[in-house]
Short mmCIF file of C-alpha atoms and ligand atoms in Angstrom, two decimals:
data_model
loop_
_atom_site.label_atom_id
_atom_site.label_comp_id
_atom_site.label_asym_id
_atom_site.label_seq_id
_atom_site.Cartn_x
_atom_site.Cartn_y
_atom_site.Cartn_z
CA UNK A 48 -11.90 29.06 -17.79
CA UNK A 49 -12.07 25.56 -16.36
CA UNK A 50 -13.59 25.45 -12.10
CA UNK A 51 -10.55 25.33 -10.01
CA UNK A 52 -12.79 22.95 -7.93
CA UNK A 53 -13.72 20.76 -10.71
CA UNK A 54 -11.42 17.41 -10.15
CA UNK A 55 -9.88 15.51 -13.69
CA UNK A 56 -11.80 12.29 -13.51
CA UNK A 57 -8.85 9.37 -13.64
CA UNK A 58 -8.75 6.10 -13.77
CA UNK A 59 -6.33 3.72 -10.84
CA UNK A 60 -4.45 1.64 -13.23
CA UNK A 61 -2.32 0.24 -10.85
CA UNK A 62 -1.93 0.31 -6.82
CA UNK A 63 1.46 -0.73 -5.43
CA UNK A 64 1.29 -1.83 -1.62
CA UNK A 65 4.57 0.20 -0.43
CA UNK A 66 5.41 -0.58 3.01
CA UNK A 67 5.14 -3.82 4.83
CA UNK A 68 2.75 -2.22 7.43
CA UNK A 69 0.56 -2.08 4.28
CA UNK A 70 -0.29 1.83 5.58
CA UNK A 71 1.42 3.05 2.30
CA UNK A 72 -0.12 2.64 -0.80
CA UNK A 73 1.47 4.08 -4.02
CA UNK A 74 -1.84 4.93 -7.12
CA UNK A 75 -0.95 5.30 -10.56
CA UNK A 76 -3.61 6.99 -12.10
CA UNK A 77 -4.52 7.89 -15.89
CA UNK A 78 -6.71 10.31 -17.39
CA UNK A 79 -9.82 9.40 -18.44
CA UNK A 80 -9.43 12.28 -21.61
CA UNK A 81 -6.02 12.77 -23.18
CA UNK A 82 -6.61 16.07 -23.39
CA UNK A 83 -6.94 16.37 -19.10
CA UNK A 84 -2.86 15.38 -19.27
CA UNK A 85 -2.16 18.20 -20.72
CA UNK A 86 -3.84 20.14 -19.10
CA UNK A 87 -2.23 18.79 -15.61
CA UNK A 88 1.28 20.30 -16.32
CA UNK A 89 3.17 20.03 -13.03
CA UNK A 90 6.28 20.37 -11.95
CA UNK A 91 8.48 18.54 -8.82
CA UNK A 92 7.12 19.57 -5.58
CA UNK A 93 3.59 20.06 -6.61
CA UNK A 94 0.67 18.50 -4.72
CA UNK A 95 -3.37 17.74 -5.78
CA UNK A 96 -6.28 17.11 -3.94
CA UNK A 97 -7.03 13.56 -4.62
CA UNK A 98 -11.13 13.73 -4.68
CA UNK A 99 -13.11 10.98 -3.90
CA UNK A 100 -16.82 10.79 -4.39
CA UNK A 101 -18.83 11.08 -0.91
CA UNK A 102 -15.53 11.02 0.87
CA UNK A 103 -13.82 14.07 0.31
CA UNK A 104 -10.53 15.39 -0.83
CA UNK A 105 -7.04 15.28 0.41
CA UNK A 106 -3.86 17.11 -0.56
CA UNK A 107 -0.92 14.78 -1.57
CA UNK A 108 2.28 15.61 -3.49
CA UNK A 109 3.14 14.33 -6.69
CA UNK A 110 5.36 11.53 -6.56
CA UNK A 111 5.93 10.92 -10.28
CA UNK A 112 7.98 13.38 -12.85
CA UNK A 113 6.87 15.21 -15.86
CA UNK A 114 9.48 13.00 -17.03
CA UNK A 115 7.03 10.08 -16.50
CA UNK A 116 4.09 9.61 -19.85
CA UNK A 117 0.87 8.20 -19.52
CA UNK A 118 0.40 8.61 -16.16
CA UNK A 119 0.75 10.38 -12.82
CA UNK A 120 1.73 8.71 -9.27
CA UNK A 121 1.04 9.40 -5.92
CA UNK A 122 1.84 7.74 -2.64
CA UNK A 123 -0.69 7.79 0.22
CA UNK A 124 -0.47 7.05 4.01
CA UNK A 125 -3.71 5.72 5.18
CA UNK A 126 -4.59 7.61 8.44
CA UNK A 127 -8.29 8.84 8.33
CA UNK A 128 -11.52 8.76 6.35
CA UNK A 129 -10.80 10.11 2.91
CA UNK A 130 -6.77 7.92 2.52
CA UNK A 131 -8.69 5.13 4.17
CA UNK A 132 -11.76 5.12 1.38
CA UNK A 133 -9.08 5.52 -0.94
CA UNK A 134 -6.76 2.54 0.29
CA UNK A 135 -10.07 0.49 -0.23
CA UNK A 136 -10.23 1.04 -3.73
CA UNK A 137 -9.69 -1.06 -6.54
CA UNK A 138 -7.37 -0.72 -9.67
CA UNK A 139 -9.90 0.11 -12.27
CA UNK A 140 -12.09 2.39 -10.18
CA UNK A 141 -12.57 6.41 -11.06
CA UNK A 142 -12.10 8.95 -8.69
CA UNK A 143 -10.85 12.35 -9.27
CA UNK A 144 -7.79 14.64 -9.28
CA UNK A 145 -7.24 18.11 -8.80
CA UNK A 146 -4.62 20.23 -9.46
CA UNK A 147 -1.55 21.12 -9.93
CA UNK A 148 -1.60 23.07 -7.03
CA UNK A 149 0.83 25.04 -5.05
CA UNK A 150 4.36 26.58 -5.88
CA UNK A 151 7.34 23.61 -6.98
CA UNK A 152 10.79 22.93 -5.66
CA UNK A 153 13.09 25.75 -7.53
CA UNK A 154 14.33 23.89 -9.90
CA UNK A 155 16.06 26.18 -12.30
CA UNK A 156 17.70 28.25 -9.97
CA UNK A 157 18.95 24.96 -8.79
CA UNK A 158 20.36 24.51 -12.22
CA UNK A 159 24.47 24.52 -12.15
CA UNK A 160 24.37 23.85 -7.91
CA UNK A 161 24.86 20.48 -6.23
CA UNK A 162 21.85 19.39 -4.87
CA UNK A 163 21.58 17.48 -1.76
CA UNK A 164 18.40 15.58 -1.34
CA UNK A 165 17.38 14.35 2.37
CA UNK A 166 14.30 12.44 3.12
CA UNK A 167 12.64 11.00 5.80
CA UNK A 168 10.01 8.65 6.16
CA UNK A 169 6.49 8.89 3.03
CA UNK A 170 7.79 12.65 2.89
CA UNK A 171 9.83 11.35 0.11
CA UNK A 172 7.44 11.64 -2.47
CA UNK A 173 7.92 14.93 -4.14
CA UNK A 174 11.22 13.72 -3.60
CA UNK A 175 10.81 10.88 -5.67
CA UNK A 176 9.78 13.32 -8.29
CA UNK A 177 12.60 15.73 -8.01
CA UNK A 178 15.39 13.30 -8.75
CA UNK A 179 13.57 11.15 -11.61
CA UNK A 180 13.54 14.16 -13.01
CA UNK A 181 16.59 15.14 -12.72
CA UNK A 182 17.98 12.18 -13.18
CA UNK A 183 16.05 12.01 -16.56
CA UNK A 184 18.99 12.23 -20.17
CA UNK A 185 17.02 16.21 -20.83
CA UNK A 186 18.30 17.43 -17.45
CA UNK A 187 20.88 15.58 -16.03
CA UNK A 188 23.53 17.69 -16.95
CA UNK A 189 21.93 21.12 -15.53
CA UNK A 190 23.22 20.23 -11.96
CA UNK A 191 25.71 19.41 -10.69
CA UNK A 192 26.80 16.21 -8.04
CA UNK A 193 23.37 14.72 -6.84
CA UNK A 194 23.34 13.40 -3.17
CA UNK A 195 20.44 11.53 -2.04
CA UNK A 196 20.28 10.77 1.70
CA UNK A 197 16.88 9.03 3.12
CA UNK A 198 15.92 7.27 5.86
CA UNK A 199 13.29 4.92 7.34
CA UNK A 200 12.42 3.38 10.34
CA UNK A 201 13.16 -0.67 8.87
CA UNK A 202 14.34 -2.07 5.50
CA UNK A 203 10.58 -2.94 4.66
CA UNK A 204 9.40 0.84 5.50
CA UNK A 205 11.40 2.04 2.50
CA UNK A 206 9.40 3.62 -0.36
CA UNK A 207 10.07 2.68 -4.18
CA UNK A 208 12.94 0.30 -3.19
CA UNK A 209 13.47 -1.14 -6.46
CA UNK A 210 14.07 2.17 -8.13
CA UNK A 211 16.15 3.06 -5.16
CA UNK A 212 18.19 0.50 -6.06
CA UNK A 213 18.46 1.67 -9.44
CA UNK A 214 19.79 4.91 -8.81
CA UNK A 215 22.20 2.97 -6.18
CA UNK A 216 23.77 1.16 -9.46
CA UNK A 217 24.57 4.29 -11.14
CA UNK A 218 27.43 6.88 -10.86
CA UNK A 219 25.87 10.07 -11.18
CA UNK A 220 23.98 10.29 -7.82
CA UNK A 221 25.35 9.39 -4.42
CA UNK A 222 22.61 7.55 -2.78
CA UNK A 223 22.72 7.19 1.37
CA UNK A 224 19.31 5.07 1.66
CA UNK A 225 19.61 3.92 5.65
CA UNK A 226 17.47 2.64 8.50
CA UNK A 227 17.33 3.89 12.04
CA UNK A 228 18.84 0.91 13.84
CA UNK A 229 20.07 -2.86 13.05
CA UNK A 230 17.52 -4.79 11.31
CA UNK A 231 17.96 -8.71 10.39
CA UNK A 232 18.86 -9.24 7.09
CA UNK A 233 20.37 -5.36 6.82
CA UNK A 234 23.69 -4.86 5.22
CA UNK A 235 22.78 -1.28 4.14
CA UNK A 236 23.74 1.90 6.40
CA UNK A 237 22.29 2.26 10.06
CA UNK A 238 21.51 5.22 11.58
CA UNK A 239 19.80 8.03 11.85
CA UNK A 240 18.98 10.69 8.54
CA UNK A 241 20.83 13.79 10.28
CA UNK A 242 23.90 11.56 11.37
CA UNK A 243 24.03 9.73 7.77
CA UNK A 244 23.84 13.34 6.48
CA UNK A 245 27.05 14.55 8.56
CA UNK A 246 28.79 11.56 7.49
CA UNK A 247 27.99 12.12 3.35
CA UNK A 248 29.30 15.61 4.09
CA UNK A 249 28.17 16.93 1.00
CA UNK A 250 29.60 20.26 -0.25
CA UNK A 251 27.62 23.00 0.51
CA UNK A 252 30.01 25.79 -1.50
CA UNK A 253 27.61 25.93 -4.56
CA UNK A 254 24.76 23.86 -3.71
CA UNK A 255 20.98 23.56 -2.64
CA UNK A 256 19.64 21.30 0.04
CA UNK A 257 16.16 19.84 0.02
CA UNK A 258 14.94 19.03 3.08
CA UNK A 259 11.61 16.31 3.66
CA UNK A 260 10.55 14.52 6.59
CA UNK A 261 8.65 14.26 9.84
CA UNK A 262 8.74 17.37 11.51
CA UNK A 263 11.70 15.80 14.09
CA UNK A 264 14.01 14.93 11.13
CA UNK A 265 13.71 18.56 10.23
CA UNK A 266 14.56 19.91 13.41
CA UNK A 267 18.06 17.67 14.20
CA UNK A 268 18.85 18.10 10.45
CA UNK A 269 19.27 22.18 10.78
CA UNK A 270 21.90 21.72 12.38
CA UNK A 271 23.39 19.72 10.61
CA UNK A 272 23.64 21.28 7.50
CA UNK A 273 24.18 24.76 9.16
CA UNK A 274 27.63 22.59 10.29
CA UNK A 275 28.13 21.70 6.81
CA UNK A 276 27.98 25.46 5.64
CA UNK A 277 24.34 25.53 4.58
CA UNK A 278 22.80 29.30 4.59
CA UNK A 279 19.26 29.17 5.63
CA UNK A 280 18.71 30.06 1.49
CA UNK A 281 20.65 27.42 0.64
CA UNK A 282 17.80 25.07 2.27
CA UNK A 283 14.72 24.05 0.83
CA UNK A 284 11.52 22.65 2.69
CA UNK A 285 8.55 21.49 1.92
CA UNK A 286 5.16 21.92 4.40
CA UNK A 287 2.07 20.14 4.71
CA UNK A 288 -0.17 22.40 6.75
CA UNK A 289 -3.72 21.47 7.22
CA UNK A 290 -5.49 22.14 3.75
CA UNK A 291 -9.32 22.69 2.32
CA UNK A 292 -9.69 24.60 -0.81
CA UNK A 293 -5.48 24.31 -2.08
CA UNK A 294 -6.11 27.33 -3.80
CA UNK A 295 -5.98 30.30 -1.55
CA UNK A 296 -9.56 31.26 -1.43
CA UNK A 297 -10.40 29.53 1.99
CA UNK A 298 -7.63 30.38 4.66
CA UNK A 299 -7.16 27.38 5.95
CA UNK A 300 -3.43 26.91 5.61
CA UNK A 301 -2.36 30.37 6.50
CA UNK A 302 0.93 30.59 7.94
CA UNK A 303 1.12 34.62 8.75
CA UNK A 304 0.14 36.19 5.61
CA UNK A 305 1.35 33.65 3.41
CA UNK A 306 -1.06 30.71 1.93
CA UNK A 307 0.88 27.47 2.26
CA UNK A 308 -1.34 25.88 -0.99
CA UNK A 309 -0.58 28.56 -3.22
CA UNK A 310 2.64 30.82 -1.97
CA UNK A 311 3.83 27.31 -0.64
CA UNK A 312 4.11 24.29 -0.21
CA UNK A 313 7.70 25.05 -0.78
CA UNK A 314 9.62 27.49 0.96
CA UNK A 315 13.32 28.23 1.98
CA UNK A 316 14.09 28.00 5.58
CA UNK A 317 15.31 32.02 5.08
CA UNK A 318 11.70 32.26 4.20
CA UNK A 319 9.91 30.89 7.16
CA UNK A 320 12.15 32.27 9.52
CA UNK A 321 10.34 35.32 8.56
CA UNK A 322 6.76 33.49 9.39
CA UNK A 323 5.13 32.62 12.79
CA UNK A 324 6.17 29.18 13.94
CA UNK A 325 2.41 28.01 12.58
CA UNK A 326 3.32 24.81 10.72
C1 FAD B 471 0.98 19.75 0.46
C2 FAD B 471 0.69 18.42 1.13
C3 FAD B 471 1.25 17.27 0.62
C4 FAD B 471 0.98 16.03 1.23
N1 FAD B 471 1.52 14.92 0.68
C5 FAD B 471 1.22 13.71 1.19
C6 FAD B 471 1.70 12.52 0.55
O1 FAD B 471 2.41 12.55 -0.46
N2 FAD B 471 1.31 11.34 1.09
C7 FAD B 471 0.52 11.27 2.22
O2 FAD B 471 0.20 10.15 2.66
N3 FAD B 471 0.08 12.37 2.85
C8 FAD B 471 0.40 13.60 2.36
N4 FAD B 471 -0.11 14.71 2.96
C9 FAD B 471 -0.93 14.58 4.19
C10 FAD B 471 -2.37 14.20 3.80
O3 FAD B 471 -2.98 15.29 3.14
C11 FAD B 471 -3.20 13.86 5.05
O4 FAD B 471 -2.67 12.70 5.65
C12 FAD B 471 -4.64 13.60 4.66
O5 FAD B 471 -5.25 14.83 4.31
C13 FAD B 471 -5.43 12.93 5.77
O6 FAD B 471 -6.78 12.87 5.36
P1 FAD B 471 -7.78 11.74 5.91
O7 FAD B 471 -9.15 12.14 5.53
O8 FAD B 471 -7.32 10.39 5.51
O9 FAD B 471 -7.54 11.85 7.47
P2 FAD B 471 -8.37 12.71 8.52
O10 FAD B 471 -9.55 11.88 8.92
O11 FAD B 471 -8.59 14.10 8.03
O12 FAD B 471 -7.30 12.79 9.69
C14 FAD B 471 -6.72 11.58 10.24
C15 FAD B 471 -5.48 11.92 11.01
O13 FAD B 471 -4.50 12.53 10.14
C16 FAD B 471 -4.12 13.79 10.66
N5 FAD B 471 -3.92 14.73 9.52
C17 FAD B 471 -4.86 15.15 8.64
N6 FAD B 471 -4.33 16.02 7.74
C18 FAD B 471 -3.03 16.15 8.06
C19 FAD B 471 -1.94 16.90 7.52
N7 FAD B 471 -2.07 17.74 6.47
N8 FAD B 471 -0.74 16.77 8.11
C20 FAD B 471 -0.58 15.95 9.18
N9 FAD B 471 -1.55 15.23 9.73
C21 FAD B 471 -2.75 15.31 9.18
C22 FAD B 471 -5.25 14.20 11.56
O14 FAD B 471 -4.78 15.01 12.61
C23 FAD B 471 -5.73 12.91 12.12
O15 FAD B 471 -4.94 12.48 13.22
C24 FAD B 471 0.15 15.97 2.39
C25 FAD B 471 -0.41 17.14 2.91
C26 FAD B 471 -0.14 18.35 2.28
C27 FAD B 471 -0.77 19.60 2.82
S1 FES B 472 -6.28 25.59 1.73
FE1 FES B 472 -7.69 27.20 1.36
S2 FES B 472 -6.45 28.95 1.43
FE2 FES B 472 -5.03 27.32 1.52
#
């Protein structure tokens, strides 16, 4: 049995500067042995530790889709030591990878529902990876009407806008991509996630809502979609507690009795309303 703490050693192959702040780097990274690919089977709404020699690691969800060959993706806010070291490398470098880790987004008891994506902010990187997927000819027709609402402070704080605009040109997702206030140059939607969200008023009869963003998107959008008919297992949410080992040995991310790397990342809201407010 391989040592859960014993990173994939990858290769960047390409780094994407994101955001015009320049804070959000996207890495696409390749294994170094074929065979490691394999081995990596993930699923939408996984994370990794991304493992950097004398550094450290650091969780961060997958952003591309098993859909996606060749390579895996991730997108990465530089805020302290180990994203910093890691926004200084260079494509060609090794580092490591780690993982899958953690529980997924539930995708096949999603299958026949409408699904109504909402995003705020970076936190739309497992995001990212739920709809390529979905959105990919093998599964398109498991669900049902895709809505994709996300938000971000300006136009040039928008993640993967070129794919964004992608899914904007077809007819089988119902994109809501909007910025928090009137920006030069804007013709797209203004306002805030929550209020775009109460305009799109998506079904909510037979269909799943998954919910991503800073922790005060979160808040004003349960309401929101309890309006719109949402049961609290209806909603899906994603948590990035504090993390160290990502594989339930440690006890860092313990919210109650449950281990956020390994029962979690992804719970439903009827879920934590059974936790302490810890997250
Ligand atoms: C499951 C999961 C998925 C994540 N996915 C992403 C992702 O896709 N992209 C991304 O950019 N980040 C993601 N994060 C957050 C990321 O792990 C942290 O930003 C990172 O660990 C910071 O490490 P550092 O060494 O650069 O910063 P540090 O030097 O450790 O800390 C710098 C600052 O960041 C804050 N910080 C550190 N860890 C966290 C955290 N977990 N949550 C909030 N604030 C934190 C610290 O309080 C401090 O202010 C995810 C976290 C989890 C648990
Ligand atoms: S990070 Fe170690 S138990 Fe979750």
């Amino acid at each position: 049995m391989k040592n859960p703490y014993l990173p994939y050693p990858v290769r960047i192959d390409k780094i994407i500067v994101e955001t015009e702040d320049k804070n959000l780097r996207s890495f696409r990274l390749v294994f170094i042995n074929p065979e490691d690919e394999k081995a990596f089977a993930y699923t939408p709404g996984q994370f990794a530790e991304l493992s950097l020699a004398g550094y450290g690691e650091i969780p961060i969800g997958i952003a591309s889709s098993p859909t996606e060959k060749g390579h895996i993706f991730f997108t990465v806010n530089k805020v302290g030591s180990v994203s910093s070291a890691l926004h200084n490398m260079k494509e060609g470098d090794i580092m490591g990878v780690r993982g899958p880790l953690g529980n997924a987004y539930p995708l096949e008891s999603m299958e026949g529902r409408d699904i109504v994506i909402v995003a705020g902010g970076f936190a739309v990187t497992t995001l990212r990876s739920t709809v390529t997927w979905m959105l990919h000819p093998d599964n398109r027709a498991k669900y049902g009407k895709i809505y994709f609402i996300y938000g971000a402070r300006t136009p040039g704080m928008l993640l993967y806008r070129d794919e964004m605009q992608k899914w904007q040109e077809r007819d089988d997702i119902e994109t809501y991509i909007t910025i928090d206030r009137e920006y030069p140059g804007w013709d797209g939607l203004v306002g805030m996630v929550p209020a775009v969200l109460e305009q799109a008023n998506p079904p909510s009869a037979n269909a799943t809502a998954v919910v991503c963003g800073p922790p005060v998107m979160i808040r004003f959008t349960q309401p929101v979609l309890e309006k719109l008919g949402f049961a609290d297992d209806q909603v899906v949410l994603s948590l990035e507690n504090r993390m160290k080992c990502g594989i339930g040995i440690c006890g860092r991310c313990n919210v109650g009795p449950e281990y956020v790397c390994k029962d979690g990342p992804v719970f439903t809201k009827a879920q934590l309303n059974e936790l302490p407010k810890e997250y």
